[in-house]
Amino acid sequence: MSILSAKNIVVSYYGDISVLRDVSMEAKEGEITIIIGPNGAGKSTLLKTLYGLLRPKKGSIIYEGKDITGLKVHEFMKLGLAYVPQSRTVFPDLTVMENLELGSWILRHDKKKVNEALDYVFSFFPILDEKKNDKAKTLSGGQQKMLEVGRALLTKPKVLLLDEPTATLAPMLAKEIYSFLVRLRDEKTTIVLVDQNVRQAFEIANYIYVLELGENSTQGSKKEFEGKLKEVIKDWLNYDESH
Amino acid sequence: MESILIQAIVSGILLGLIYGLIGMGMNIIYGVMRVVNFAHGEFMMLAAYICYWLNRQYATNPLHSLIIIVPLFFGLGFLVYYLFVPRLLNSEDPEMASFLVFFGISLVLSSLILIIWGADPRGIPFPFKRVSVSIGEFFFPLGRLIAGGFCGIVILLLILLLFKTYLGKAIRAIIQNREAVSILGIDTHLLSAFSFGIGLLLVGLAGGLVILSFPAITPMMGSSYTLVAFVVVILGGLGTPLGALLGGFIFGLAENIGAVFMPTSLSPVIAFVLLITMILIRPQGILGEG
Ligand SMILES: Nc1ncnc2c1ncn2[C@@H]1O[C@H](COP(=O)(O)OP(=O)(O)O)[C@@H](O)[C@H]1O
Ligand SMILES: [Mg+2]
């Protein structure tokens, strides 16, 4: 069953230039849906629109059967969504713990829930527990990414949107993130993942969308993509076999 | 000589606490919204005149007037935020636009006070039985001791707010990354309005306390306190609330120690010397990040 979907959305940053032109996608409950495509295709724009940071000029965003187009950004977490952007979003001068506390903002009046949420996140990323009193800026790049992901998990979101979470990570750390995502799916979290590490993302995917130049190009289940993945990505500029 | 110097240091610290309070308000507003409140000193002056007026009408002790000033200025902060700031943030050049708007507000406030209370300096009868207290061979003006002590308590409460509460942590977080705060489910407009409220509340408190520390207030004093806020903020680091406290101490001490060695007429020069020196050697301020 579809839990989150975009229906024929048109999005632009300013003026008449549309970055997304009539794009549709849906994420099925409990699955990992990946969105891939060359640089500048509009993948990040799509995630931002799904999370309310951009408002589509046309089309709609549907979550659990309700039209949530145009809802304010800060409402999304309460609905059960969470989003980890491509850019760095840790608060560098706050401690790891303070960063996490802000991730539990909507639970703040329930101390017990906050503590449970922290334990939940520490179970995924024990390193955050070890470093909880350190300033976030002292963490390595990989640890900061874990902090961002952990911070998005505190509310136990039903749908987690991630934008290139492994882009700047060493291969070992990237692997850790992918196995974490699989574990999260096993716990019934729906995941929408934008990724440039196409092969690794494909490994864990249930369903694949390919975006090109702001439009849907191809899509299909993992099975349907098996074997033709290479063909699909062959023409992308900048694509590097070693990825 | 030595005792004069010690007295100057104590006065400097007391004044520094007031300056710190003024600067912390300015820095929270700037840090959260990237809006420079050019009317900061005028808001302070408004608070001072309200305390003056309450004293004339009801013989209120300025310390008691603060009970009214605090909610009034907190609410004023919300009002000013929602009237102006979201529009400024949407404009093409928010910093220039905010300069114009807040410069305008400063003119309006000064003129308003001039119209209501006239250009003559105003003061209130000193509300305490003694003017100064002596400790050993030293004499300290009681008004400044009380004002400084009060500022110290408020600053302590502010630090507790910023470092121990969810709200304060959110304020420190939004200073560092506005968008990241909104995706965590925090209403950035409400948080900004709250921060503006805190900023004006702090400078409002300072206005009430200034009337205790100095004999007279005039409709011209606003801009000199805006300058104080600037110097303090630039010394400590733009957008870092604790930096402003440090900047306040440095400025307060420099002014008072300077007065021991230089004619009083030269004391405004100290502000500019500090300002220019800091901009030359460390433009991001002592606690600011380059
Ligand atoms: N903040 C922005 N303002 C204007 N244009 C933008 C902005 N962000 C992205 N774009 C443009 O939108 C297009 C899609 O960008 P993006 O969604 O980031 O692509 P992807 O994530 O697939 O690399 C690009 O042409 C990019 O230049
Ligand atoms: Mg992108």
Coordinates of C-alpha atoms and ligand atoms in Angstrom, one line a residue:
Chain A
M1 CA 0.0 0.0 0.0
S2 CA 1.3 3.5 -0.9
I3 CA 2.0 5.6 2.2
L4 CA 3.6 8.7 0.6
S5 CA 3.2 9.8 -3.0
A6 CA 3.8 12.7 -5.3
K7 CA 1.2 13.2 -8.0
N8 CA 2.2 15.1 -11.2
I9 CA 4.1 17.7 -9.4
V10 CA 5.6 20.8 -11.0
V11 CA 8.2 22.6 -8.9
S12 CA 10.4 25.6 -9.6
Y13 CA 12.8 27.6 -7.3
Y14 CA 11.9 30.9 -9.0
G15 CA 10.3 32.2 -12.1
D16 CA 9.0 30.0 -14.9
I17 CA 11.9 27.6 -15.0
S18 CA 10.5 24.3 -13.7
V19 CA 13.0 22.0 -12.1
L20 CA 10.5 19.2 -11.8
R21 CA 8.0 18.8 -14.6
D22 CA 5.1 16.5 -14.0
V23 CA 6.9 14.1 -11.7
S24 CA 5.1 11.3 -9.9
M25 CA 6.3 8.7 -7.5
E26 CA 5.0 6.6 -4.6
A27 CA 6.6 4.9 -1.6
K28 CA 5.0 1.7 -0.5
E29 CA 4.7 1.0 3.2
G30 CA 7.6 -0.9 4.7
E31 CA 9.7 -0.7 1.5
I32 CA 12.9 1.0 0.5
T33 CA 12.1 3.2 -2.6
I34 CA 15.2 4.6 -4.2
I35 CA 15.4 7.6 -6.5
I36 CA 18.4 7.7 -8.8
G37 CA 19.4 9.9 -11.7
P38 CA 22.3 12.0 -12.9
N39 CA 23.4 15.2 -11.2
G40 CA 20.9 18.0 -11.4
A41 CA 18.0 15.7 -12.4
G42 CA 15.9 17.1 -9.5
K43 CA 16.2 14.3 -6.9
S44 CA 16.9 16.6 -4.0
T45 CA 14.2 18.9 -5.2
L46 CA 11.8 16.0 -5.1
L47 CA 12.6 15.1 -1.5
K48 CA 12.4 18.8 -0.4
T49 CA 9.0 18.9 -2.0
L50 CA 7.8 15.7 -0.3
Y51 CA 8.8 17.2 3.0
G52 CA 7.2 20.6 2.5
L53 CA 10.3 22.7 2.1
L54 CA 9.2 23.6 -1.4
R55 CA 5.6 24.0 -2.5
P56 CA 4.6 22.5 -5.9
K57 CA 3.1 24.8 -8.4
K58 CA 1.0 22.0 -9.6
G59 CA 0.2 18.5 -8.4
S60 CA -0.1 17.2 -4.9
I61 CA 1.6 15.3 -2.1
I62 CA -0.4 12.5 -0.5
Y63 CA 0.4 11.0 2.8
E64 CA -1.7 8.1 4.3
G65 CA -4.5 9.0 1.9
K66 CA -4.5 12.7 2.9
D67 CA -3.5 15.7 0.7
I68 CA -0.7 17.4 2.6
T69 CA 0.4 19.8 -0.1
G70 CA 1.2 23.2 1.2
L71 CA 1.5 22.1 4.9
K72 CA 4.2 24.0 6.8
V73 CA 7.6 22.3 7.2
H74 CA 7.4 22.0 11.0
E75 CA 4.1 20.0 10.7
F76 CA 5.7 17.1 8.9
M77 CA 7.5 15.5 11.8
K78 CA 4.3 15.4 13.8
L79 CA 2.7 13.5 10.9
G80 CA 5.3 10.8 11.2
L81 CA 7.8 11.8 8.5
A82 CA 11.5 12.7 8.9
Y83 CA 14.0 14.0 6.5
V84 CA 17.8 14.0 6.4
P85 CA 19.0 16.5 3.8
Q86 CA 22.0 16.3 1.5
S87 CA 23.7 19.3 3.1
R88 CA 25.2 19.2 6.6
T89 CA 22.6 20.0 9.2
V90 CA 24.2 19.2 12.6
F91 CA 24.4 22.1 14.9
P92 CA 28.2 22.3 15.3
D93 CA 28.5 24.2 18.6
L94 CA 25.8 22.1 20.3
T95 CA 26.8 18.8 21.9
V96 CA 25.8 15.5 20.4
M97 CA 23.2 15.2 23.2
E98 CA 21.8 18.6 22.5
N99 CA 21.5 17.9 18.8
L100 CA 19.5 14.7 19.7
E101 CA 17.3 16.5 22.2
L102 CA 16.3 18.9 19.4
G103 CA 15.4 15.9 17.3
S104 CA 13.0 15.0 20.1
W105 CA 11.4 18.5 20.1
I106 CA 7.9 17.3 19.5
L107 CA 8.2 14.8 22.3
R108 CA 9.7 17.3 24.7
H109 CA 6.9 17.3 27.2
D110 CA 7.2 13.6 27.7
K111 CA 10.5 12.9 29.4
K112 CA 9.9 9.1 29.4
K113 CA 9.3 9.1 25.6
V114 CA 12.4 11.2 25.1
N115 CA 14.6 8.7 27.0
E116 CA 13.1 5.7 25.2
A117 CA 13.8 7.5 21.9
L118 CA 17.4 8.2 22.9
D119 CA 17.9 4.5 23.8
Y120 CA 16.4 3.5 20.5
V121 CA 18.9 5.7 18.6
F122 CA 21.8 4.7 20.7
S123 CA 21.0 1.1 19.9
F124 CA 21.6 1.8 16.3
F125 CA 24.6 4.2 16.8
P126 CA 26.4 3.4 20.0
I127 CA 29.1 5.9 19.1
L128 CA 26.7 8.7 19.7
D129 CA 26.2 7.5 23.2
E130 CA 29.9 7.5 23.8
K131 CA 30.3 11.0 22.4
K132 CA 27.1 12.5 23.7
N133 CA 28.9 15.3 25.7
D134 CA 31.2 16.3 22.8
K135 CA 30.4 19.2 20.5
A136 CA 29.0 18.0 17.2
K137 CA 31.8 19.7 15.3
T138 CA 34.4 17.5 16.9
L139 CA 32.8 14.4 15.2
S140 CA 34.2 12.9 12.0
G141 CA 32.2 13.3 8.8
G142 CA 30.7 9.8 9.2
Q143 CA 29.8 10.3 12.8
Q144 CA 28.1 13.6 11.9
K145 CA 26.0 11.8 9.3
M146 CA 25.1 9.2 12.0
L147 CA 24.1 12.0 14.2
E148 CA 21.9 13.5 11.5
V149 CA 20.2 10.2 10.8
G150 CA 19.9 9.4 14.5
R151 CA 18.3 12.8 15.1
A152 CA 15.7 12.1 12.5
L153 CA 14.9 8.7 14.1
L154 CA 14.0 9.9 17.6
T155 CA 10.3 10.4 16.7
K156 CA 10.2 6.8 15.3
P157 CA 9.0 8.1 11.9
K158 CA 6.8 6.0 9.7
V159 CA 8.6 7.4 6.6
L160 CA 12.2 8.4 6.5
L161 CA 13.5 10.5 3.6
L162 CA 17.2 10.4 3.1
D163 CA 19.2 12.5 0.5
E164 CA 22.6 10.9 -0.4
P165 CA 23.4 9.8 3.2
T166 CA 26.6 8.0 2.1
A167 CA 27.9 10.6 -0.4
T168 CA 31.0 11.7 1.5
L169 CA 31.6 8.6 3.6
A170 CA 34.4 6.0 3.4
P171 CA 33.2 2.7 2.0
M172 CA 33.2 0.9 5.3
L173 CA 30.9 3.6 6.9
A174 CA 28.7 3.6 3.8
K175 CA 28.2 -0.1 4.2
E176 CA 27.2 0.4 7.9
I177 CA 24.6 2.9 6.8
Y178 CA 23.1 0.6 4.2
S179 CA 22.9 -2.3 6.7
F180 CA 21.3 0.1 9.1
L181 CA 18.7 1.0 6.5
V182 CA 17.9 -2.6 6.0
R183 CA 17.4 -3.1 9.7
L184 CA 15.2 -0.1 9.8
R185 CA 13.0 -1.5 7.0
D186 CA 12.8 -4.8 8.9
E187 CA 11.3 -2.8 11.7
K188 CA 8.6 -1.6 9.2
T189 CA 9.9 1.9 8.5
T190 CA 9.3 3.1 5.0
I191 CA 12.4 4.6 3.4
V192 CA 12.8 6.9 0.5
L193 CA 16.4 7.1 -0.5
V194 CA 18.1 9.4 -3.0
D195 CA 21.5 8.0 -3.8
Q196 CA 24.4 8.4 -6.2
N197 CA 26.0 5.1 -5.0
V198 CA 23.6 3.4 -7.4
R199 CA 24.8 -0.1 -7.1
Q200 CA 24.8 -0.2 -3.3
A201 CA 21.4 1.5 -3.1
F202 CA 20.0 -0.9 -5.7
E203 CA 21.1 -3.8 -3.6
I204 CA 18.8 -2.8 -0.7
A205 CA 16.0 -1.3 -2.9
N206 CA 12.5 -2.7 -3.4
Y207 CA 11.5 -0.2 -6.0
I208 CA 13.4 2.2 -8.2
Y209 CA 12.6 5.5 -9.8
V210 CA 14.9 7.1 -12.3
L211 CA 14.7 10.8 -12.8
E212 CA 16.3 12.6 -15.7
L213 CA 16.1 16.3 -16.5
G214 CA 13.3 16.9 -14.0
E215 CA 11.1 14.1 -15.4
N216 CA 10.3 10.5 -14.7
S217 CA 12.5 8.4 -16.9
T218 CA 12.0 4.7 -15.9
Q219 CA 10.8 2.9 -12.9
G220 CA 10.2 -0.6 -11.7
S221 CA 10.7 -3.1 -9.0
K222 CA 14.1 -4.5 -8.2
K223 CA 13.3 -7.6 -10.2
E224 CA 12.3 -5.6 -13.2
F225 CA 15.5 -3.7 -13.0
E226 CA 17.8 -6.7 -12.5
G227 CA 20.1 -6.9 -15.5
K228 CA 19.1 -3.6 -17.1
L229 CA 20.5 -1.3 -14.5
K230 CA 23.7 -0.9 -16.4
E231 CA 21.8 0.1 -19.5
V232 CA 19.7 2.6 -17.7
I233 CA 22.7 4.4 -16.2
K234 CA 25.0 4.0 -19.2
D235 CA 24.2 7.4 -20.7
W236 CA 24.4 9.4 -17.5
L237 CA 27.1 12.0 -17.6
N238 CA 29.7 11.7 -14.9
Y239 CA 28.7 8.1 -14.2
D240 CA 31.8 6.3 -13.0
E241 CA 31.9 2.5 -13.0
S242 CA 33.8 2.6 -9.7
H243 CA 30.9 4.0 -7.8
Chain B
M1 CA 45.5 56.3 42.9
E2 CA 45.2 52.6 43.6
S3 CA 41.9 53.0 45.3
I4 CA 40.6 55.1 42.4
L5 CA 41.6 52.4 40.1
I6 CA 39.9 49.7 42.1
Q7 CA 36.8 51.7 42.2
A8 CA 37.0 52.2 38.5
I9 CA 37.3 48.4 38.0
V10 CA 34.3 47.7 40.1
S11 CA 32.2 50.4 38.4
G12 CA 33.4 49.0 35.1
I13 CA 32.3 45.5 35.9
L14 CA 28.9 46.8 37.1
L15 CA 28.5 48.8 33.9
G16 CA 29.7 45.9 31.9
L17 CA 26.9 43.8 33.2
I18 CA 24.4 46.4 31.9
Y19 CA 26.2 46.7 28.6
G20 CA 26.3 42.9 28.4
L21 CA 22.6 42.7 28.9
I22 CA 22.0 45.2 26.1
G23 CA 24.4 43.4 23.8
M24 CA 23.0 40.0 24.5
G25 CA 19.6 41.1 23.4
M26 CA 21.0 42.6 20.2
N27 CA 23.0 39.4 19.5
I28 CA 20.1 37.0 20.1
I29 CA 18.0 39.0 17.6
Y30 CA 20.9 39.2 15.1
G31 CA 21.9 35.6 15.5
V32 CA 18.4 34.2 15.1
M33 CA 17.1 36.4 12.3
R34 CA 20.2 38.0 10.8
V35 CA 18.5 41.3 11.3
V36 CA 20.4 44.2 12.9
N37 CA 18.2 46.0 15.4
F38 CA 19.3 49.6 14.7
A39 CA 16.6 50.7 17.1
H40 CA 18.0 48.7 20.0
G41 CA 19.1 51.8 22.1
E42 CA 15.8 53.5 21.3
F43 CA 13.8 50.6 22.7
M44 CA 15.9 50.8 25.8
M45 CA 15.2 54.5 26.0
L46 CA 11.5 53.8 25.7
A47 CA 11.7 51.5 28.7
A48 CA 13.6 54.1 30.7
Y49 CA 10.9 56.7 29.9
I50 CA 8.1 54.3 30.8
C51 CA 9.8 53.8 34.2
Y52 CA 10.2 57.5 34.5
W53 CA 6.5 58.1 33.7
L54 CA 5.4 55.4 36.2
N55 CA 7.5 57.0 38.8
R56 CA 6.0 60.4 38.1
Q57 CA 2.4 59.1 38.1
Y58 CA 2.5 56.5 40.9
A59 CA 5.9 57.1 42.5
T60 CA 6.8 53.6 41.4
N61 CA 10.3 52.4 42.2
P62 CA 12.0 51.6 38.8
L63 CA 12.7 48.0 40.1
H64 CA 9.0 47.5 40.5
S65 CA 8.2 49.0 37.1
L66 CA 10.2 46.1 35.6
I67 CA 7.3 43.9 36.4
I68 CA 5.4 45.8 33.8
I69 CA 8.3 46.3 31.4
V70 CA 9.1 42.6 31.1
P71 CA 5.8 41.4 29.7
L72 CA 5.3 44.7 27.8
F73 CA 8.6 44.4 25.9
F74 CA 8.3 40.7 25.4
G75 CA 5.0 41.3 23.7
L76 CA 6.4 44.3 21.8
G77 CA 9.1 41.9 20.5
F78 CA 6.4 39.5 19.1
L79 CA 4.6 42.5 17.6
V80 CA 7.6 44.0 15.9
Y81 CA 8.7 40.5 14.7
Y82 CA 5.4 39.6 13.1
L83 CA 4.9 43.1 11.6
F84 CA 8.3 43.4 9.9
V85 CA 10.7 40.5 10.1
P86 CA 9.1 37.8 7.9
R87 CA 8.7 40.3 5.1
L88 CA 12.3 41.4 5.6
L89 CA 13.6 37.8 5.4
N90 CA 11.7 37.4 2.1
S91 CA 13.1 40.5 0.5
E92 CA 16.0 40.4 -1.9
D93 CA 18.5 42.1 0.4
P94 CA 17.3 41.4 4.0
E95 CA 20.2 43.2 5.6
M96 CA 19.8 46.5 3.8
A97 CA 16.0 46.2 4.2
S98 CA 16.4 45.6 7.9
F99 CA 18.7 48.6 8.2
L100 CA 16.1 50.8 6.7
V101 CA 13.2 49.5 8.7
F102 CA 14.9 49.6 12.1
F103 CA 16.5 52.9 11.4
G104 CA 13.0 54.1 10.7
I105 CA 11.7 52.6 13.9
S106 CA 14.5 54.4 15.8
L107 CA 13.5 57.7 14.4
V108 CA 9.9 57.1 15.2
L109 CA 10.7 56.2 18.8
S110 CA 13.0 59.2 19.4
S111 CA 10.4 61.6 17.9
L112 CA 7.7 60.0 19.9
I113 CA 9.6 60.5 23.2
L114 CA 10.5 64.0 22.2
I115 CA 6.8 64.9 21.5
I116 CA 5.6 63.3 24.7
W117 CA 8.3 64.2 27.2
G118 CA 10.2 67.1 25.5
A119 CA 13.9 67.6 25.0
D120 CA 14.8 68.4 28.6
P121 CA 16.7 65.8 30.6
R122 CA 14.5 63.9 32.9
G123 CA 15.3 62.1 36.1
I124 CA 13.6 60.5 39.1
P125 CA 14.2 61.1 42.8
F126 CA 16.6 58.5 44.0
P127 CA 14.4 55.7 45.4
F128 CA 16.8 54.4 48.1
K129 CA 17.7 55.9 51.4
R130 CA 21.4 55.9 50.8
V131 CA 23.2 57.0 47.7
S132 CA 26.3 55.0 48.2
V133 CA 27.7 52.2 50.3
S134 CA 31.1 52.1 51.7
I135 CA 33.2 49.0 51.9
G136 CA 36.3 49.7 53.8
E137 CA 37.9 52.8 52.2
F138 CA 35.8 52.4 49.0
F139 CA 32.6 54.1 48.1
F140 CA 30.2 52.5 45.6
P141 CA 27.1 54.1 44.2
L142 CA 24.2 52.1 45.4
G143 CA 22.1 52.6 42.2
R144 CA 24.9 51.0 40.1
L145 CA 25.4 48.2 42.6
I146 CA 21.7 47.3 42.5
A147 CA 21.5 47.7 38.7
G148 CA 24.6 45.6 38.2
G149 CA 23.5 42.9 40.6
F150 CA 20.1 42.7 39.0
C151 CA 21.7 42.4 35.5
G152 CA 23.9 39.7 36.9
I153 CA 20.8 37.7 38.0
V154 CA 19.0 38.2 34.7
I155 CA 22.1 37.2 32.8
L156 CA 22.4 34.0 34.9
L157 CA 18.7 33.2 34.2
L158 CA 19.3 33.9 30.5
I159 CA 22.3 31.5 30.5
L160 CA 20.1 28.8 32.2
L161 CA 17.4 29.4 29.6
L162 CA 19.9 29.1 26.7
F163 CA 21.8 26.0 28.0
K164 CA 19.3 24.1 30.1
T165 CA 15.9 24.3 28.4
Y166 CA 14.6 23.0 25.1
L167 CA 13.6 26.5 24.1
G168 CA 17.1 27.8 24.7
K169 CA 18.8 25.0 22.9
A170 CA 16.5 25.6 20.0
I171 CA 17.5 29.3 20.0
R172 CA 21.2 28.4 20.0
A173 CA 20.5 25.8 17.2
I174 CA 18.6 28.3 15.0
I175 CA 21.5 30.7 15.3
Q176 CA 23.6 28.0 13.7
N177 CA 21.3 26.6 11.1
R178 CA 17.8 27.9 10.4
E179 CA 16.6 25.3 7.9
A180 CA 17.8 22.4 10.1
V181 CA 15.6 23.6 12.9
S182 CA 12.5 23.7 10.8
I183 CA 12.9 20.1 9.6
L184 CA 13.0 18.9 13.2
G185 CA 9.4 20.0 13.7
I186 CA 10.2 23.4 15.2
D187 CA 8.1 26.4 14.1
T188 CA 10.9 28.8 13.2
H189 CA 8.6 31.9 13.0
L190 CA 7.3 31.3 16.5
L191 CA 10.8 30.6 17.8
S192 CA 12.1 33.8 16.1
A193 CA 9.2 35.9 17.5
F194 CA 10.1 34.5 20.9
S195 CA 13.7 35.4 20.5
F196 CA 12.8 38.9 19.4
G197 CA 10.7 39.1 22.6
I198 CA 13.6 38.0 24.7
G199 CA 15.9 40.5 22.9
L200 CA 13.5 43.4 23.7
L201 CA 12.8 42.2 27.2
L202 CA 16.5 42.3 27.9
V203 CA 17.0 45.8 26.6
G204 CA 13.8 46.9 28.3
L205 CA 15.2 45.6 31.6
A206 CA 18.4 47.5 30.9
G207 CA 16.4 50.7 30.3
G208 CA 14.8 50.4 33.7
L209 CA 18.1 49.8 35.3
V210 CA 19.8 52.6 33.5
I211 CA 17.5 55.1 35.2
L212 CA 18.8 53.9 38.5
S213 CA 22.5 54.1 37.5
F214 CA 22.5 57.5 35.8
P215 CA 21.0 60.7 37.0
A216 CA 19.2 61.8 33.8
I217 CA 17.6 60.4 30.6
T218 CA 17.2 62.4 27.4
P219 CA 15.5 61.7 24.0
M220 CA 19.0 61.7 22.5
M221 CA 20.4 58.8 24.6
G222 CA 19.0 56.1 22.4
S223 CA 21.5 56.2 19.6
S224 CA 24.4 56.2 22.1
Y225 CA 23.1 53.0 23.5
T226 CA 22.7 51.5 20.0
L227 CA 26.4 52.3 19.6
V228 CA 27.1 50.6 22.9
A229 CA 25.2 47.5 21.7
F230 CA 27.2 47.6 18.4
V231 CA 30.6 47.9 20.2
V232 CA 29.7 45.1 22.6
V233 CA 28.5 42.8 19.9
I234 CA 31.4 43.4 17.7
L235 CA 33.9 42.9 20.5
G236 CA 32.4 39.6 21.6
G237 CA 31.4 38.3 18.2
L238 CA 28.3 38.9 16.1
G239 CA 25.6 36.3 16.8
T240 CA 27.2 34.8 19.9
P241 CA 25.1 35.7 23.0
L242 CA 27.9 34.9 25.5
G243 CA 30.4 36.9 23.5
A244 CA 28.2 40.0 24.1
L245 CA 28.6 39.5 27.8
L246 CA 32.4 39.4 27.4
G247 CA 32.2 42.4 25.2
G248 CA 30.1 44.2 27.8
F249 CA 32.8 43.7 30.5
I250 CA 35.6 44.9 28.2
F251 CA 33.7 48.0 27.2
G252 CA 32.5 48.8 30.7
L253 CA 36.0 48.4 32.1
A254 CA 37.7 50.4 29.3
E255 CA 35.3 53.2 29.8
N256 CA 35.7 53.4 33.5
I257 CA 39.4 52.8 33.7
G258 CA 39.8 55.2 30.7
A259 CA 38.0 57.9 32.7
V260 CA 40.7 57.7 35.4
F261 CA 43.4 58.7 33.0
M262 CA 41.5 60.9 30.5
P263 CA 39.1 63.8 30.6
T264 CA 35.5 62.6 30.7
S265 CA 34.8 64.4 27.4
L266 CA 37.0 61.9 25.7
S267 CA 35.2 58.8 26.9
P268 CA 33.0 58.4 23.8
V269 CA 36.2 58.1 21.9
I270 CA 36.9 54.9 23.7
A271 CA 34.0 53.2 22.1
F272 CA 35.3 54.0 18.6
V273 CA 38.8 53.1 19.4
L274 CA 37.7 49.6 20.7
L275 CA 35.4 49.2 17.7
I276 CA 38.1 50.0 15.2
T277 CA 40.8 48.0 16.9
M278 CA 38.6 45.0 17.0
I279 CA 37.6 45.2 13.4
L280 CA 41.3 45.5 12.4
I281 CA 42.7 42.6 14.4
R282 CA 39.8 40.2 14.8
P283 CA 36.7 41.2 12.8
Q284 CA 34.7 38.2 13.9
G285 CA 35.0 39.2 17.5
I286 CA 36.5 37.4 20.5
L287 CA 34.1 34.4 20.6
G288 CA 33.0 34.7 16.9
E289 CA 34.0 32.0 14.4
G290 CA 35.9 33.3 11.4
Ligands
LIG1 N1 18.2 26.5 -4.3 C1 18.1 26.4 -5.6 N2 17.8 27.5 -6.3 C2 17.7 27.5 -7.7 N3 18.0 26.4 -8.4 C3 18.3 25.2 -7.7 C4 18.3 25.2 -6.3 N4 18.7 24.0 -5.9 C5 18.8 23.2 -7.1 N5 18.5 24.0 -8.2 C6 18.5 23.6 -9.6 O1 17.5 22.5 -9.7 C7 18.0 21.5 -10.5 C8 17.9 20.2 -9.8 O2 18.7 20.2 -8.6 P1 18.7 19.1 -7.6 O3 17.3 18.8 -7.2 O4 19.6 19.5 -6.5 O5 19.3 17.8 -8.4 P2 19.9 16.5 -7.9 O6 19.7 16.3 -6.4 O7 19.3 15.4 -8.7 O8 21.4 16.6 -8.2 C9 19.4 21.8 -10.9 O9 19.4 22.4 -12.2 C10 19.8 22.9 -9.9 O10 20.8 23.8 -10.4
MG2 MG 21.0 16.3 -4.8

